[in-house]
C-alpha angles and dihedrals in degrees: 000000000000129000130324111206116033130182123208113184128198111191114230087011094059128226143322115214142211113190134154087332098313133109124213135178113222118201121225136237107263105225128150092253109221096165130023094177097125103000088127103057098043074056099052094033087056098050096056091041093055095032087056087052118047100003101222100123098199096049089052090051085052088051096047087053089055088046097052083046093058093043096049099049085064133078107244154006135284093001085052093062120104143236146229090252083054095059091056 
């Protein structure tokens, strides 16, 4: 019972996950961080997004790092978001 794959995510030390059994520690983006509004759910928005897309889970946690990095080096909320020209 319970779930299969967790994420626990630590900010500027990256993640700790639980997948198929697994568990994998994910490094985060370096950026200088000027703003953290949000930066969850453009976490959480581009790891669903990637996942949907190309199902390989720890490549889309990799991406939604790079996602929330983008996002919190950034002043503000919805215009700091990035896209998907941004993620290169």
């Amino acid at each position: 019972m319970g779930p299969s794959t967790v994420i626990v995510k630590l900010g500027a030390d990256g993640s700790v996950v639980l997948h198929e059994g697994e568990i994998y520690e994910i490094d985060s983006v370096k950026v200088k961080a000027v703003d953290s509004v949000c930066a969850g759910d453009v976490f959480a928005g581009a790891l669903a997004v990637n996942y949907s897309q190309h199902r390989n889970f720890l490549n889309a946690v990799n991406f939604a790092n790079k996602a929330a990095a983008i996002k919190v080096s950034r002043i503000g909320n919805h215009d700091a978001f990035p896209t998907l020209a941004d993620m290169g």
